[in-house]
Amino acid sequence: MSVKHALLALLEQEPMYGYQLRVEFEQRTGTTWPLNVGQVYTTLSRLERDGLALGAGEDAEGHVIYRITEAGRDEVASWFTTPVARTQPPRDELAIKLALAVTVPGVDVATVIQQQRSATMTALQDYTRLKRQATGTAPAELAWSLVLDSLVFGAEAEVRWLDHCEARLRRAAAERADQAPAAVVAPEAERSTR
């Protein structure tokens, strides 16, 4: 996730201080990806260093107000019109867990899959329930609804992938079972021909 670009997009609407940016980001994404306020201020420092935003004074309470620069506007416009690259997929903890479970002796991979499927189905039900409640058309409500759509589709895809993994493991076990008797018979056949 590009916190940098998300903050720039918010600053394009109006100048804000760090905590305001954090609140706006979390409201628009339904707190799906909470931001640490320290991360917000670190990102703002980098944006300022790179000439994409600038601290433009303080409000009455002493908060530094940040404004987007023209270079920042160009950057956020480019971000919105550039597709998200799929060449470097994000780390997927579940895929890593299953890849290791298959290769580590003694791990009951079927149980790992079943427990994950159950957890994912619970999450899918929760997302679906939230989706039924998110019916507004105001921009913030629409934004949250789109995030929920992504979560629902992601959970559905994960369940399908887990089903696929389970089927692949069954096929692999059957193939190993079919090959095992042939390996046992072959040495006996060799002894009888001597």
PDB file of N, CA, C and O in Angstrom, residues 120-159:
ATOM      1  N   THR A 120     -11.413 -17.908   7.229  1.00  0.00           N
ATOM      2  CA  THR A 120     -11.718 -17.074   6.068  1.00  0.00           C
ATOM      3  C   THR A 120     -13.218 -16.999   5.826  1.00  0.00           C
ATOM      4  O   THR A 120     -13.754 -15.943   5.482  1.00  0.00           O
ATOM      5  N   MET A 121     -13.911 -18.114   6.018  1.00  0.00           N
ATOM      6  CA  MET A 121     -15.368 -18.106   5.865  1.00  0.00           C
ATOM      7  C   MET A 121     -16.015 -17.191   6.912  1.00  0.00           C
ATOM      8  O   MET A 121     -16.964 -16.465   6.598  1.00  0.00           O
ATOM      9  N   THR A 122     -15.496 -17.198   8.137  1.00  0.00           N
ATOM     10  CA  THR A 122     -16.013 -16.304   9.173  1.00  0.00           C
ATOM     11  C   THR A 122     -15.801 -14.845   8.763  1.00  0.00           C
ATOM     12  O   THR A 122     -16.707 -14.014   8.874  1.00  0.00           O
ATOM     13  N   ALA A 123     -14.597 -14.545   8.269  1.00  0.00           N
ATOM     14  CA  ALA A 123     -14.306 -13.177   7.811  1.00  0.00           C
ATOM     15  C   ALA A 123     -15.220 -12.797   6.651  1.00  0.00           C
ATOM     16  O   ALA A 123     -15.750 -11.681   6.604  1.00  0.00           O
ATOM     17  N   LEU A 124     -15.432 -13.726   5.726  1.00  0.00           N
ATOM     18  CA  LEU A 124     -16.308 -13.467   4.580  1.00  0.00           C
ATOM     19  C   LEU A 124     -17.726 -13.147   5.042  1.00  0.00           C
ATOM     20  O   LEU A 124     -18.356 -12.222   4.535  1.00  0.00           O
ATOM     21  N   GLN A 125     -18.216 -13.879   6.017  1.00  0.00           N
ATOM     22  CA  GLN A 125     -19.551 -13.605   6.557  1.00  0.00           C
ATOM     23  C   GLN A 125     -19.593 -12.219   7.200  1.00  0.00           C
ATOM     24  O   GLN A 125     -20.566 -11.472   7.018  1.00  0.00           O
ATOM     25  N   ASP A 126     -18.535 -11.860   7.936  1.00  0.00           N
ATOM     26  CA  ASP A 126     -18.476 -10.531   8.550  1.00  0.00           C
ATOM     27  C   ASP A 126     -18.469  -9.436   7.494  1.00  0.00           C
ATOM     28  O   ASP A 126     -19.187  -8.439   7.612  1.00  0.00           O
ATOM     29  N   TYR A 127     -17.650  -9.605   6.444  1.00  0.00           N
ATOM     30  CA  TYR A 127     -17.576  -8.606   5.385  1.00  0.00           C
ATOM     31  C   TYR A 127     -18.922  -8.482   4.674  1.00  0.00           C
ATOM     32  O   TYR A 127     -19.363  -7.379   4.344  1.00  0.00           O
ATOM     33  N   THR A 128     -19.573  -9.606   4.445  1.00  0.00           N
ATOM     34  CA  THR A 128     -20.873  -9.594   3.767  1.00  0.00           C
ATOM     35  C   THR A 128     -21.914  -8.879   4.614  1.00  0.00           C
ATOM     36  O   THR A 128     -22.724  -8.104   4.105  1.00  0.00           O
ATOM     37  N   ARG A 129     -21.880  -9.110   5.918  1.00  0.00           N
ATOM     38  CA  ARG A 129     -22.807  -8.423   6.827  1.00  0.00           C
ATOM     39  C   ARG A 129     -22.550  -6.907   6.786  1.00  0.00           C
ATOM     40  O   ARG A 129     -23.487  -6.117   6.683  1.00  0.00           O
ATOM     41  N   LEU A 130     -21.289  -6.507   6.823  1.00  0.00           N
ATOM     42  CA  LEU A 130     -20.952  -5.084   6.737  1.00  0.00           C
ATOM     43  C   LEU A 130     -21.380  -4.508   5.388  1.00  0.00           C
ATOM     44  O   LEU A 130     -21.841  -3.368   5.307  1.00  0.00           O
ATOM     45  N   LYS A 131     -21.227  -5.295   4.341  1.00  0.00           N
ATOM     46  CA  LYS A 131     -21.591  -4.845   2.999  1.00  0.00           C
ATOM     47  C   LYS A 131     -23.086  -4.538   2.908  1.00  0.00           C
ATOM     48  O   LYS A 131     -23.485  -3.561   2.284  1.00  0.00           O
ATOM     49  N   ARG A 132     -23.902  -5.370   3.544  1.00  0.00           N
ATOM     50  CA  ARG A 132     -25.350  -5.117   3.531  1.00  0.00           C
ATOM     51  C   ARG A 132     -25.685  -3.805   4.234  1.00  0.00           C
ATOM     52  O   ARG A 132     -26.677  -3.164   3.923  1.00  0.00           O
ATOM     53  N   GLN A 133     -24.862  -3.415   5.202  1.00  0.00           N
ATOM     54  CA  GLN A 133     -25.115  -2.172   5.946  1.00  0.00           C
ATOM     55  C   GLN A 133     -24.588  -0.949   5.206  1.00  0.00           C
ATOM     56  O   GLN A 133     -25.050   0.162   5.442  1.00  0.00           O
ATOM     57  N   ALA A 134     -23.619  -1.131   4.325  1.00  0.00           N
ATOM     58  CA  ALA A 134     -22.991  -0.016   3.605  1.00  0.00           C
ATOM     59  C   ALA A 134     -23.767   0.266   2.325  1.00  0.00           C
ATOM     60  O   ALA A 134     -23.402  -0.182   1.251  1.00  0.00           O
ATOM     61  N   THR A 135     -24.822   1.035   2.453  1.00  0.00           N
ATOM     62  CA  THR A 135     -25.692   1.268   1.297  1.00  0.00           C
ATOM     63  C   THR A 135     -25.689   2.711   0.809  1.00  0.00           C
ATOM     64  O   THR A 135     -26.349   3.018  -0.172  1.00  0.00           O
ATOM     65  N   GLY A 136     -24.967   3.589   1.495  1.00  0.00           N
ATOM     66  CA  GLY A 136     -24.988   5.005   1.120  1.00  0.00           C
ATOM     67  C   GLY A 136     -24.242   5.282  -0.166  1.00  0.00           C
ATOM     68  O   GLY A 136     -23.428   4.493  -0.633  1.00  0.00           O
ATOM     69  N   THR A 137     -24.517   6.441  -0.736  1.00  0.00           N
ATOM     70  CA  THR A 137     -23.862   6.842  -1.985  1.00  0.00           C
ATOM     71  C   THR A 137     -22.953   8.054  -1.792  1.00  0.00           C
ATOM     72  O   THR A 137     -22.350   8.517  -2.760  1.00  0.00           O
ATOM     73  N   ALA A 138     -22.856   8.551  -0.564  1.00  0.00           N
ATOM     74  CA  ALA A 138     -21.923   9.649  -0.307  1.00  0.00           C
ATOM     75  C   ALA A 138     -20.511   9.138  -0.569  1.00  0.00           C
ATOM     76  O   ALA A 138     -20.241   7.945  -0.406  1.00  0.00           O
ATOM     77  N   PRO A 139     -19.602  10.005  -0.997  1.00  0.00           N
ATOM     78  CA  PRO A 139     -18.246   9.547  -1.348  1.00  0.00           C
ATOM     79  C   PRO A 139     -17.572   8.690  -0.273  1.00  0.00           C
ATOM     80  O   PRO A 139     -16.987   7.658  -0.593  1.00  0.00           O
ATOM     81  N   ALA A 140     -17.651   9.079   0.998  1.00  0.00           N
ATOM     82  CA  ALA A 140     -16.992   8.295   2.050  1.00  0.00           C
ATOM     83  C   ALA A 140     -17.642   6.915   2.193  1.00  0.00           C
ATOM     84  O   ALA A 140     -16.948   5.910   2.385  1.00  0.00           O
ATOM     85  N   GLU A 141     -18.965   6.850   2.081  1.00  0.00           N
ATOM     86  CA  GLU A 141     -19.668   5.567   2.178  1.00  0.00           C
ATOM     87  C   GLU A 141     -19.369   4.696   0.956  1.00  0.00           C
ATOM     88  O   GLU A 141     -19.200   3.485   1.071  1.00  0.00           O
ATOM     89  N   LEU A 142     -19.302   5.311  -0.204  1.00  0.00           N
ATOM     90  CA  LEU A 142     -18.957   4.574  -1.413  1.00  0.00           C
ATOM     91  C   LEU A 142     -17.527   4.033  -1.322  1.00  0.00           C
ATOM     92  O   LEU A 142     -17.268   2.883  -1.703  1.00  0.00           O
ATOM     93  N   ALA A 143     -16.613   4.847  -0.797  1.00  0.00           N
ATOM     94  CA  ALA A 143     -15.224   4.401  -0.629  1.00  0.00           C
ATOM     95  C   ALA A 143     -15.171   3.164   0.262  1.00  0.00           C
ATOM     96  O   ALA A 143     -14.513   2.168  -0.064  1.00  0.00           O
ATOM     97  N   TRP A 144     -15.859   3.199   1.404  1.00  0.00           N
ATOM     98  CA  TRP A 144     -15.882   2.064   2.321  1.00  0.00           C
ATOM     99  C   TRP A 144     -16.516   0.853   1.645  1.00  0.00           C
ATOM    100  O   TRP A 144     -16.042  -0.279   1.791  1.00  0.00           O
ATOM    101  N   SER A 145     -17.556   1.065   0.866  1.00  0.00           N
ATOM    102  CA  SER A 145     -18.206  -0.032   0.161  1.00  0.00           C
ATOM    103  C   SER A 145     -17.258  -0.693  -0.840  1.00  0.00           C
ATOM    104  O   SER A 145     -17.235  -1.915  -0.970  1.00  0.00           O
ATOM    105  N   LEU A 146     -16.460   0.102  -1.536  1.00  0.00           N
ATOM    106  CA  LEU A 146     -15.487  -0.451  -2.480  1.00  0.00           C
ATOM    107  C   LEU A 146     -14.411  -1.260  -1.760  1.00  0.00           C
ATOM    108  O   LEU A 146     -13.983  -2.315  -2.239  1.00  0.00           O
ATOM    109  N   VAL A 147     -13.970  -0.777  -0.605  1.00  0.00           N
ATOM    110  CA  VAL A 147     -13.001  -1.532   0.195  1.00  0.00           C
ATOM    111  C   VAL A 147     -13.618  -2.861   0.618  1.00  0.00           C
ATOM    112  O   VAL A 147     -12.982  -3.919   0.536  1.00  0.00           O
ATOM    113  N   LEU A 148     -14.877  -2.816   1.057  1.00  0.00           N
ATOM    114  CA  LEU A 148     -15.561  -4.049   1.444  1.00  0.00           C
ATOM    115  C   LEU A 148     -15.671  -5.020   0.263  1.00  0.00           C
ATOM    116  O   LEU A 148     -15.477  -6.229   0.425  1.00  0.00           O
ATOM    117  N   ASP A 149     -15.979  -4.494  -0.923  1.00  0.00           N
ATOM    118  CA  ASP A 149     -16.024  -5.352  -2.115  1.00  0.00           C
ATOM    119  C   ASP A 149     -14.688  -6.067  -2.293  1.00  0.00           C
ATOM    120  O   ASP A 149     -14.651  -7.272  -2.551  1.00  0.00           O
ATOM    121  N   SER A 150     -13.601  -5.331  -2.165  1.00  0.00           N
ATOM    122  CA  SER A 150     -12.276  -5.924  -2.311  1.00  0.00           C
ATOM    123  C   SER A 150     -12.046  -7.019  -1.274  1.00  0.00           C
ATOM    124  O   SER A 150     -11.521  -8.089  -1.589  1.00  0.00           O
ATOM    125  N   LEU A 151     -12.454  -6.765  -0.032  1.00  0.00           N
ATOM    126  CA  LEU A 151     -12.277  -7.761   1.024  1.00  0.00           C
ATOM    127  C   LEU A 151     -13.128  -9.003   0.767  1.00  0.00           C
ATOM    128  O   LEU A 151     -12.672 -10.133   0.985  1.00  0.00           O
ATOM    129  N   VAL A 152     -14.360  -8.807   0.306  1.00  0.00           N
ATOM    130  CA  VAL A 152     -15.238  -9.938  -0.009  1.00  0.00           C
ATOM    131  C   VAL A 152     -14.632 -10.764  -1.144  1.00  0.00           C
ATOM    132  O   VAL A 152     -14.511 -11.994  -1.047  1.00  0.00           O
ATOM    133  N   PHE A 153     -14.244 -10.098  -2.242  1.00  0.00           N
ATOM    134  CA  PHE A 153     -13.682 -10.824  -3.378  1.00  0.00           C
ATOM    135  C   PHE A 153     -12.386 -11.538  -2.985  1.00  0.00           C
ATOM    136  O   PHE A 153     -12.133 -12.663  -3.416  1.00  0.00           O
ATOM    137  N   GLY A 154     -11.568 -10.880  -2.158  1.00  0.00           N
ATOM    138  CA  GLY A 154     -10.325 -11.500  -1.700  1.00  0.00           C
ATOM    139  C   GLY A 154     -10.581 -12.743  -0.867  1.00  0.00           C
ATOM    140  O   GLY A 154      -9.908 -13.769  -1.026  1.00  0.00           O
ATOM    141  N   ALA A 155     -11.550 -12.671   0.033  1.00  0.00           N
ATOM    142  CA  ALA A 155     -11.884 -13.828   0.872  1.00  0.00           C
ATOM    143  C   ALA A 155     -12.452 -14.963   0.020  1.00  0.00           C
ATOM    144  O   ALA A 155     -12.116 -16.134   0.223  1.00  0.00           O
ATOM    145  N   GLU A 156     -13.312 -14.623  -0.946  1.00  0.00           N
ATOM    146  CA  GLU A 156     -13.856 -15.655  -1.834  1.00  0.00           C
ATOM    147  C   GLU A 156     -12.741 -16.335  -2.622  1.00  0.00           C
ATOM    148  O   GLU A 156     -12.732 -17.568  -2.772  1.00  0.00           O
ATOM    149  N   ALA A 157     -11.819 -15.536  -3.118  1.00  0.00           N
ATOM    150  CA  ALA A 157     -10.696 -16.099  -3.875  1.00  0.00           C
ATOM    151  C   ALA A 157      -9.829 -16.977  -2.972  1.00  0.00           C
ATOM    152  O   ALA A 157      -9.344 -18.031  -3.405  1.00  0.00           O
ATOM    153  N   GLU A 158      -9.639 -16.563  -1.734  1.00  0.00           N
ATOM    154  CA  GLU A 158      -8.831 -17.364  -0.810  1.00  0.00           C
ATOM    155  C   GLU A 158      -9.485 -18.716  -0.545  1.00  0.00           C
ATOM    156  O   GLU A 158      -8.806 -19.743  -0.519  1.00  0.00           O
ATOM    157  N   VAL A 159     -10.803 -18.748  -0.380  1.00  0.00           N
ATOM    158  CA  VAL A 159     -11.507 -20.016  -0.167  1.00  0.00           C
ATOM    159  C   VAL A 159     -11.339 -20.913  -1.399  1.00  0.00           C
ATOM    160  O   VAL A 159     -11.062 -22.111  -1.270  1.00  0.00           O
TER     161      VAL A 159
END
